[in-house]
Amino acid sequence: MSSRATTIFIQVLSMVIFALISAAVPQYLPLIFVVYFAILLIVSSRLATRGMKKASSVKGTPLFREDNPAQVAVQDDLLLQEVKDQFKSTLVLMFLPFILVVVLAQVYWMYINQIIESYVLQGISDSFLSRFIQVLIFYAFISAVMLIPRWLMSRRFSQKKQLMIPQKFMVYKDGIVMDGRLVSYANDMCFKLDTRRKYTELHSAKLPFTVRLYTLEVSKLAEKLREVGLRECRE
C-alpha cells in the first residue's frame, strides 16, 4: 500500500472510530474532537517529513562527517533573513488550520447541522445511529476544511521549499544521515555549491524541503557526493 493510500486509510479509520466514540459519549464531544484534530495535525506533520527514515539501517563508515554545521552557519550573513522569511510564512500556515477549525465548527453546528437534521437524519429512530451519522459528517467536514491549508502549504513549498539545516550530518554510500534520520539518494537528486557561504544544498522533487549542509570543507563534501553518484544541479 502506498504512503498516500495509507494516510487516507488512517484518516478514514480515525474518523469512523472517533465518530463512534462521540456518539457513545456525546457529553465529551469537545474533548474527543480536540484529540481527533491533534491526530490530523500529526498525520500532516508526518507527510511533511516524508523522504526521511531512521538511520539504523545505514551500513559502513561515513565518507564525510560534519559535527558542527551551526558554527559555520552563523557566519552566513544572509541566512538570518532567509530563516526570518521562512518562519513568517510557516507561522501563518500553522495558525490557519486552528482559525479555520474554530470558525467553521461554529458554522457547522449553527447552520449546516440543521440541514443535516432536516434532510439526512429525518426518519432515523435510533438515537445512537443518528448521533453517529451526525458526528461523522462533522468530522468529514472538518477533514475537508483541513485540505485548504494543506493545499496552500503544498503550493507555497512547491514554489519555494523550506530549508532543512541539520545540526550534524554524515555522508554514506546509502544516503545522508542528518540528526539521526536518513535521507536516501533519489534518482533526480542533485547538489548546488556555494563556496563563499560555505554550504552545499541537496535538491530533489521527492523531498518536501531543501537540505542545506554547512561545512568549511565544501569542496571535499562535493567530491564525496560525486563519489556516491550525485551530480551538480543545472540552473
PDB file of C-alpha atoms in Angstrom:
ATOM      1  CA  MET A   1       0.000   0.000   0.000  1.00  0.00           C
ATOM      2  CA  SER A   2       1.392   3.413  -0.986  1.00  0.00           C
ATOM      3  CA  SER A   3       2.055   6.110   1.617  1.00  0.00           C
ATOM      4  CA  ARG A   4      -0.788   8.215   0.227  1.00  0.00           C
ATOM      5  CA  ALA A   5      -3.248   5.302   0.421  1.00  0.00           C
ATOM      6  CA  THR A   6      -2.048   4.541   3.960  1.00  0.00           C
ATOM      7  CA  THR A   7      -2.615   8.150   5.005  1.00  0.00           C
ATOM      8  CA  ILE A   8      -6.147   8.184   3.571  1.00  0.00           C
ATOM      9  CA  PHE A   9      -6.928   4.859   5.280  1.00  0.00           C
ATOM     10  CA  ILE A  10      -5.713   6.182   8.656  1.00  0.00           C
ATOM     11  CA  GLN A  11      -7.772   9.355   8.280  1.00  0.00           C
ATOM     12  CA  VAL A  12     -10.967   7.479   7.362  1.00  0.00           C
ATOM     13  CA  LEU A  13     -10.468   4.906  10.103  1.00  0.00           C
ATOM     14  CA  SER A  14      -9.805   7.639  12.689  1.00  0.00           C
ATOM     15  CA  MET A  15     -12.895   9.486  11.532  1.00  0.00           C
ATOM     16  CA  VAL A  16     -15.134   6.437  11.972  1.00  0.00           C
ATOM     17  CA  ILE A  17     -13.635   5.461  15.338  1.00  0.00           C
ATOM     18  CA  PHE A  18     -13.925   8.955  16.803  1.00  0.00           C
ATOM     19  CA  ALA A  19     -17.453   9.307  15.453  1.00  0.00           C
ATOM     20  CA  LEU A  20     -18.422   6.076  17.231  1.00  0.00           C
ATOM     21  CA  ILE A  21     -16.840   7.266  20.482  1.00  0.00           C
ATOM     22  CA  SER A  22     -18.500  10.665  20.200  1.00  0.00           C
ATOM     23  CA  ALA A  23     -21.886   9.051  19.574  1.00  0.00           C
ATOM     24  CA  ALA A  24     -21.437   6.833  22.627  1.00  0.00           C
ATOM     25  CA  VAL A  25     -20.407   9.675  24.958  1.00  0.00           C
ATOM     26  CA  PRO A  26     -21.724  12.898  23.339  1.00  0.00           C
ATOM     27  CA  GLN A  27     -21.055  14.924  26.502  1.00  0.00           C
ATOM     28  CA  TYR A  28     -17.320  14.582  25.813  1.00  0.00           C
ATOM     29  CA  LEU A  29     -17.548  15.615  22.155  1.00  0.00           C
ATOM     30  CA  PRO A  30     -15.389  18.800  22.538  1.00  0.00           C
ATOM     31  CA  LEU A  31     -12.575  16.839  24.212  1.00  0.00           C
ATOM     32  CA  ILE A  32     -12.804  13.974  21.715  1.00  0.00           C
ATOM     33  CA  PHE A  33     -12.727  16.446  18.841  1.00  0.00           C
ATOM     34  CA  VAL A  34      -9.533  18.049  20.196  1.00  0.00           C
ATOM     35  CA  VAL A  35      -7.876  14.616  20.203  1.00  0.00           C
ATOM     36  CA  TYR A  36      -9.114  13.950  16.654  1.00  0.00           C
ATOM     37  CA  PHE A  37      -7.809  17.320  15.481  1.00  0.00           C
ATOM     38  CA  ALA A  38      -4.429  16.565  17.078  1.00  0.00           C
ATOM     39  CA  ILE A  39      -4.264  13.307  15.105  1.00  0.00           C
ATOM     40  CA  LEU A  40      -4.932  15.211  11.890  1.00  0.00           C
ATOM     41  CA  LEU A  41      -2.029  17.532  12.668  1.00  0.00           C
ATOM     42  CA  ILE A  42       0.264  14.588  13.447  1.00  0.00           C
ATOM     43  CA  VAL A  43      -0.595  12.941  10.129  1.00  0.00           C
ATOM     44  CA  SER A  44       0.098  16.233   8.347  1.00  0.00           C
ATOM     45  CA  SER A  45       3.467  16.600  10.066  1.00  0.00           C
ATOM     46  CA  ARG A  46       4.390  13.037   9.087  1.00  0.00           C
ATOM     47  CA  LEU A  47       3.688  13.937   5.474  1.00  0.00           C
ATOM     48  CA  ALA A  48       5.935  16.956   5.829  1.00  0.00           C
ATOM     49  CA  THR A  49       8.889  14.720   6.750  1.00  0.00           C
ATOM     50  CA  ARG A  50       8.337  12.081   4.109  1.00  0.00           C
ATOM     51  CA  GLY A  51      11.562  11.012   2.459  1.00  0.00           C
ATOM     52  CA  MET A  52      13.264  10.536   5.830  1.00  0.00           C
ATOM     53  CA  LYS A  53      13.586   7.392   7.933  1.00  0.00           C
ATOM     54  CA  LYS A  54      15.547   6.143  10.908  1.00  0.00           C
ATOM     55  CA  ALA A  55      19.276   5.785  10.338  1.00  0.00           C
ATOM     56  CA  SER A  56      19.581   2.356  11.980  1.00  0.00           C
ATOM     57  CA  SER A  57      19.767   0.621   8.587  1.00  0.00           C
ATOM     58  CA  VAL A  58      22.881   2.509   7.430  1.00  0.00           C
ATOM     59  CA  LYS A  59      25.933   0.315   6.929  1.00  0.00           C
ATOM     60  CA  GLY A  60      29.612   1.078   6.524  1.00  0.00           C
ATOM     61  CA  THR A  61      31.732   4.023   7.592  1.00  0.00           C
ATOM     62  CA  PRO A  62      30.882   7.616   6.697  1.00  0.00           C
ATOM     63  CA  LEU A  63      32.592   9.116   3.654  1.00  0.00           C
ATOM     64  CA  PHE A  64      32.247  12.580   5.120  1.00  0.00           C
ATOM     65  CA  ARG A  65      31.285  13.857   8.539  1.00  0.00           C
ATOM     66  CA  GLU A  66      30.414  17.291   9.902  1.00  0.00           C
ATOM     67  CA  ASP A  67      29.706  17.539  13.629  1.00  0.00           C
ATOM     68  CA  ASN A  68      29.173  21.287  13.965  1.00  0.00           C
ATOM     69  CA  PRO A  69      27.478  22.868  10.925  1.00  0.00           C
ATOM     70  CA  ALA A  70      25.911  25.516  13.184  1.00  0.00           C
ATOM     71  CA  GLN A  71      29.312  27.065  13.824  1.00  0.00           C
ATOM     72  CA  VAL A  72      29.704  27.540  10.072  1.00  0.00           C
ATOM     73  CA  ALA A  73      26.095  28.650   9.542  1.00  0.00           C
ATOM     74  CA  VAL A  74      26.352  31.573  11.987  1.00  0.00           C
ATOM     75  CA  GLN A  75      28.971  33.093   9.705  1.00  0.00           C
ATOM     76  CA  ASP A  76      26.454  33.222   6.838  1.00  0.00           C
ATOM     77  CA  ASP A  77      25.129  36.792   6.863  1.00  0.00           C
ATOM     78  CA  LEU A  78      22.240  36.009   4.504  1.00  0.00           C
ATOM     79  CA  LEU A  79      20.927  33.024   6.447  1.00  0.00           C
ATOM     80  CA  LEU A  80      19.162  35.100   9.120  1.00  0.00           C
ATOM     81  CA  GLN A  81      16.956  36.854   6.570  1.00  0.00           C
ATOM     82  CA  GLU A  82      16.157  33.541   4.858  1.00  0.00           C
ATOM     83  CA  VAL A  83      15.139  31.989   8.177  1.00  0.00           C
ATOM     84  CA  LYS A  84      13.030  35.053   9.084  1.00  0.00           C
ATOM     85  CA  ASP A  85      11.077  34.850   5.820  1.00  0.00           C
ATOM     86  CA  GLN A  86      10.597  31.102   6.243  1.00  0.00           C
ATOM     87  CA  PHE A  87       9.442  31.499   9.843  1.00  0.00           C
ATOM     88  CA  LYS A  88       6.841  34.139   8.952  1.00  0.00           C
ATOM     89  CA  SER A  89       5.261  32.066   6.179  1.00  0.00           C
ATOM     90  CA  THR A  90       5.344  28.897   8.300  1.00  0.00           C
ATOM     91  CA  LEU A  91       3.757  30.675  11.271  1.00  0.00           C
ATOM     92  CA  VAL A  92       0.836  31.897   9.168  1.00  0.00           C
ATOM     93  CA  LEU A  93       0.241  28.466   7.663  1.00  0.00           C
ATOM     94  CA  MET A  94       0.458  26.813  11.103  1.00  0.00           C
ATOM     95  CA  PHE A  95      -2.203  29.026  12.674  1.00  0.00           C
ATOM     96  CA  LEU A  96      -4.511  28.987   9.648  1.00  0.00           C
ATOM     97  CA  PRO A  97      -5.898  25.469  10.398  1.00  0.00           C
ATOM     98  CA  PHE A  98      -6.741  26.455  14.004  1.00  0.00           C
ATOM     99  CA  ILE A  99      -8.591  29.595  12.862  1.00  0.00           C
ATOM    100  CA  LEU A 100     -10.493  27.695  10.178  1.00  0.00           C
ATOM    101  CA  VAL A 101     -11.489  24.889  12.543  1.00  0.00           C
ATOM    102  CA  VAL A 102     -12.704  27.214  15.310  1.00  0.00           C
ATOM    103  CA  VAL A 103     -14.760  29.360  12.942  1.00  0.00           C
ATOM    104  CA  LEU A 104     -16.164  26.588  10.763  1.00  0.00           C
ATOM    105  CA  ALA A 105     -17.010  24.327  13.703  1.00  0.00           C
ATOM    106  CA  GLN A 106     -19.337  27.089  14.900  1.00  0.00           C
ATOM    107  CA  VAL A 107     -20.759  27.500  11.408  1.00  0.00           C
ATOM    108  CA  TYR A 108     -21.348  23.758  11.138  1.00  0.00           C
ATOM    109  CA  TRP A 109     -23.291  23.342  14.387  1.00  0.00           C
ATOM    110  CA  MET A 110     -25.265  26.578  13.916  1.00  0.00           C
ATOM    111  CA  TYR A 111     -26.270  26.187  10.274  1.00  0.00           C
ATOM    112  CA  ILE A 112     -25.111  23.059   8.435  1.00  0.00           C
ATOM    113  CA  ASN A 113     -26.220  20.695  11.198  1.00  0.00           C
ATOM    114  CA  GLN A 114     -29.802  21.989  10.892  1.00  0.00           C
ATOM    115  CA  ILE A 115     -29.842  20.994   7.230  1.00  0.00           C
ATOM    116  CA  ILE A 116     -28.472  17.547   8.067  1.00  0.00           C
ATOM    117  CA  GLU A 117     -31.095  17.015  10.760  1.00  0.00           C
ATOM    118  CA  SER A 118     -33.857  18.029   8.346  1.00  0.00           C
ATOM    119  CA  TYR A 119     -32.788  16.027   5.288  1.00  0.00           C
ATOM    120  CA  VAL A 120     -30.349  13.294   6.363  1.00  0.00           C
ATOM    121  CA  LEU A 121     -31.364  12.272   9.885  1.00  0.00           C
ATOM    122  CA  GLN A 122     -35.100  12.593   9.393  1.00  0.00           C
ATOM    123  CA  GLY A 123     -36.737   9.217   9.793  1.00  0.00           C
ATOM    124  CA  ILE A 124     -33.851   7.608  11.721  1.00  0.00           C
ATOM    125  CA  SER A 125     -35.341   6.443  15.014  1.00  0.00           C
ATOM    126  CA  ASP A 126     -32.174   5.002  16.546  1.00  0.00           C
ATOM    127  CA  SER A 127     -30.615   7.835  18.587  1.00  0.00           C
ATOM    128  CA  PHE A 128     -27.133   6.281  18.611  1.00  0.00           C
ATOM    129  CA  LEU A 129     -27.106   5.821  14.826  1.00  0.00           C
ATOM    130  CA  SER A 130     -28.425   9.353  14.394  1.00  0.00           C
ATOM    131  CA  ARG A 131     -25.663  10.819  16.572  1.00  0.00           C
ATOM    132  CA  PHE A 132     -23.037   8.678  14.809  1.00  0.00           C
ATOM    133  CA  ILE A 133     -24.043   9.932  11.354  1.00  0.00           C
ATOM    134  CA  GLN A 134     -24.290  13.495  12.644  1.00  0.00           C
ATOM    135  CA  VAL A 135     -20.795  13.487  14.152  1.00  0.00           C
ATOM    136  CA  LEU A 136     -19.286  11.508  11.263  1.00  0.00           C
ATOM    137  CA  ILE A 137     -20.437  14.199   8.836  1.00  0.00           C
ATOM    138  CA  PHE A 138     -18.967  16.823  11.168  1.00  0.00           C
ATOM    139  CA  TYR A 139     -15.575  15.096  11.214  1.00  0.00           C
ATOM    140  CA  ALA A 140     -15.692  14.673   7.432  1.00  0.00           C
ATOM    141  CA  PHE A 141     -16.498  18.368   7.101  1.00  0.00           C
ATOM    142  CA  ILE A 142     -13.522  19.366   9.284  1.00  0.00           C
ATOM    143  CA  SER A 143     -11.214  16.966   7.414  1.00  0.00           C
ATOM    144  CA  ALA A 144     -12.292  18.544   4.119  1.00  0.00           C
ATOM    145  CA  VAL A 145     -11.661  22.028   5.532  1.00  0.00           C
ATOM    146  CA  MET A 146      -8.166  20.943   6.596  1.00  0.00           C
ATOM    147  CA  LEU A 147      -7.365  20.290   2.940  1.00  0.00           C
ATOM    148  CA  ILE A 148      -7.378  24.054   2.324  1.00  0.00           C
ATOM    149  CA  PRO A 149      -4.324  24.947   4.462  1.00  0.00           C
ATOM    150  CA  ARG A 150      -2.683  21.707   3.349  1.00  0.00           C
ATOM    151  CA  TRP A 151      -3.136  22.754  -0.282  1.00  0.00           C
ATOM    152  CA  LEU A 152      -1.823  26.245   0.486  1.00  0.00           C
ATOM    153  CA  MET A 153       1.224  24.768   2.223  1.00  0.00           C
ATOM    154  CA  SER A 154       1.988  22.383  -0.639  1.00  0.00           C
ATOM    155  CA  ARG A 155       1.606  25.221  -3.144  1.00  0.00           C
ATOM    156  CA  ARG A 156       3.813  27.527  -1.068  1.00  0.00           C
ATOM    157  CA  PHE A 157       6.506  24.882  -0.607  1.00  0.00           C
ATOM    158  CA  SER A 158       6.424  23.855  -4.266  1.00  0.00           C
ATOM    159  CA  GLN A 159       7.249  27.448  -5.198  1.00  0.00           C
ATOM    160  CA  LYS A 160       9.969  27.768  -2.562  1.00  0.00           C
ATOM    161  CA  LYS A 161      10.740  24.764  -0.395  1.00  0.00           C
ATOM    162  CA  GLN A 162      11.547  25.087   3.283  1.00  0.00           C
ATOM    163  CA  LEU A 163      15.180  24.895   4.321  1.00  0.00           C
ATOM    164  CA  MET A 164      16.312  21.989   6.457  1.00  0.00           C
ATOM    165  CA  ILE A 165      19.656  22.672   8.144  1.00  0.00           C
ATOM    166  CA  PRO A 166      20.861  19.699  10.223  1.00  0.00           C
ATOM    167  CA  GLN A 167      22.842  20.118  13.432  1.00  0.00           C
ATOM    168  CA  LYS A 168      25.213  17.410  12.232  1.00  0.00           C
ATOM    169  CA  PHE A 169      25.399  15.107   9.230  1.00  0.00           C
ATOM    170  CA  MET A 170      27.302  12.170   7.767  1.00  0.00           C
ATOM    171  CA  VAL A 171      27.551  11.112   4.126  1.00  0.00           C
ATOM    172  CA  TYR A 172      27.262   7.372   3.443  1.00  0.00           C
ATOM    173  CA  LYS A 173      27.014   5.340   0.252  1.00  0.00           C
ATOM    174  CA  ASP A 174      23.334   4.655   1.051  1.00  0.00           C
ATOM    175  CA  GLY A 175      22.350   8.214   1.914  1.00  0.00           C
ATOM    176  CA  ILE A 176      22.966  11.131   4.247  1.00  0.00           C
ATOM    177  CA  VAL A 177      22.308  10.822   7.967  1.00  0.00           C
ATOM    178  CA  MET A 178      21.079  14.101   9.434  1.00  0.00           C
ATOM    179  CA  ASP A 179      20.358  14.353  13.155  1.00  0.00           C
ATOM    180  CA  GLY A 180      19.694  10.614  13.341  1.00  0.00           C
ATOM    181  CA  ARG A 181      17.456  10.483  10.252  1.00  0.00           C
ATOM    182  CA  LEU A 182      18.411   9.065   6.868  1.00  0.00           C
ATOM    183  CA  VAL A 183      17.769  10.805   3.560  1.00  0.00           C
ATOM    184  CA  SER A 184      18.258   8.267   0.796  1.00  0.00           C
ATOM    185  CA  TYR A 185      19.607   9.314  -2.581  1.00  0.00           C
ATOM    186  CA  ALA A 186      16.871   9.784  -5.179  1.00  0.00           C
ATOM    187  CA  ASN A 187      17.371   9.381  -8.931  1.00  0.00           C
ATOM    188  CA  ASP A 188      16.712  13.082  -9.519  1.00  0.00           C
ATOM    189  CA  MET A 189      18.760  14.335  -6.564  1.00  0.00           C
ATOM    190  CA  CYS A 190      21.439  16.900  -7.312  1.00  0.00           C
ATOM    191  CA  PHE A 191      23.511  19.373  -5.345  1.00  0.00           C
ATOM    192  CA  LYS A 192      24.433  23.061  -5.509  1.00  0.00           C
ATOM    193  CA  LEU A 193      27.609  24.575  -4.081  1.00  0.00           C
ATOM    194  CA  ASP A 194      28.163  27.983  -2.596  1.00  0.00           C
ATOM    195  CA  THR A 195      31.831  28.171  -1.666  1.00  0.00           C
ATOM    196  CA  ARG A 196      31.528  31.743  -0.402  1.00  0.00           C
ATOM    197  CA  ARG A 197      28.712  30.954   2.059  1.00  0.00           C
ATOM    198  CA  LYS A 198      30.204  27.523   2.850  1.00  0.00           C
ATOM    199  CA  TYR A 199      27.264  25.238   2.126  1.00  0.00           C
ATOM    200  CA  THR A 200      26.032  22.546  -0.229  1.00  0.00           C
ATOM    201  CA  GLU A 201      22.312  22.166  -0.982  1.00  0.00           C
ATOM    202  CA  LEU A 202      20.548  18.940  -1.937  1.00  0.00           C
ATOM    203  CA  HIS A 203      17.570  19.229  -4.278  1.00  0.00           C
ATOM    204  CA  SER A 204      15.039  16.560  -5.249  1.00  0.00           C
ATOM    205  CA  ALA A 205      11.397  16.629  -6.319  1.00  0.00           C
ATOM    206  CA  LYS A 206      10.825  13.707  -3.931  1.00  0.00           C
ATOM    207  CA  LEU A 207      11.839  15.786  -0.897  1.00  0.00           C
ATOM    208  CA  PRO A 208       9.391  18.366   0.532  1.00  0.00           C
ATOM    209  CA  PHE A 209      12.330  20.505   1.666  1.00  0.00           C
ATOM    210  CA  THR A 210      15.763  21.695   0.569  1.00  0.00           C
ATOM    211  CA  VAL A 211      18.641  20.214   2.565  1.00  0.00           C
ATOM    212  CA  ARG A 212      21.428  22.684   3.271  1.00  0.00           C
ATOM    213  CA  LEU A 213      24.704  21.275   4.572  1.00  0.00           C
ATOM    214  CA  TYR A 214      27.097  23.791   6.089  1.00  0.00           C
ATOM    215  CA  THR A 215      30.790  22.889   6.309  1.00  0.00           C
ATOM    216  CA  LEU A 216      34.155  24.580   5.893  1.00  0.00           C
ATOM    217  CA  GLU A 217      35.164  21.704   3.605  1.00  0.00           C
ATOM    218  CA  VAL A 218      32.671  22.436   0.837  1.00  0.00           C
ATOM    219  CA  SER A 219      34.867  21.116  -1.984  1.00  0.00           C
ATOM    220  CA  LYS A 220      35.607  17.877  -0.156  1.00  0.00           C
ATOM    221  CA  LEU A 221      31.882  17.357   0.536  1.00  0.00           C
ATOM    222  CA  ALA A 222      31.098  17.926  -3.152  1.00  0.00           C
ATOM    223  CA  GLU A 223      33.747  15.359  -4.089  1.00  0.00           C
ATOM    224  CA  LYS A 224      32.168  12.745  -1.803  1.00  0.00           C
ATOM    225  CA  LEU A 225      28.693  13.479  -3.183  1.00  0.00           C
ATOM    226  CA  ARG A 226      30.027  12.870  -6.685  1.00  0.00           C
ATOM    227  CA  GLU A 227      31.501   9.580  -5.486  1.00  0.00           C
ATOM    228  CA  VAL A 228      28.054   8.337  -4.427  1.00  0.00           C
ATOM    229  CA  GLY A 229      26.618   9.264  -7.831  1.00  0.00           C
ATOM    230  CA  LEU A 230      25.123  12.708  -7.306  1.00  0.00           C
ATOM    231  CA  ARG A 231      25.613  15.446  -9.872  1.00  0.00           C
ATOM    232  CA  GLU A 232      25.570  19.211  -9.710  1.00  0.00           C
ATOM    233  CA  CYS A 233      22.205  20.818 -10.406  1.00  0.00           C
ATOM    234  CA  ARG A 234      21.680  22.602 -13.684  1.00  0.00           C
ATOM    235  CA  GLU A 235      20.457  26.172 -13.293  1.00  0.00           C
TER     236      GLU A 235
END
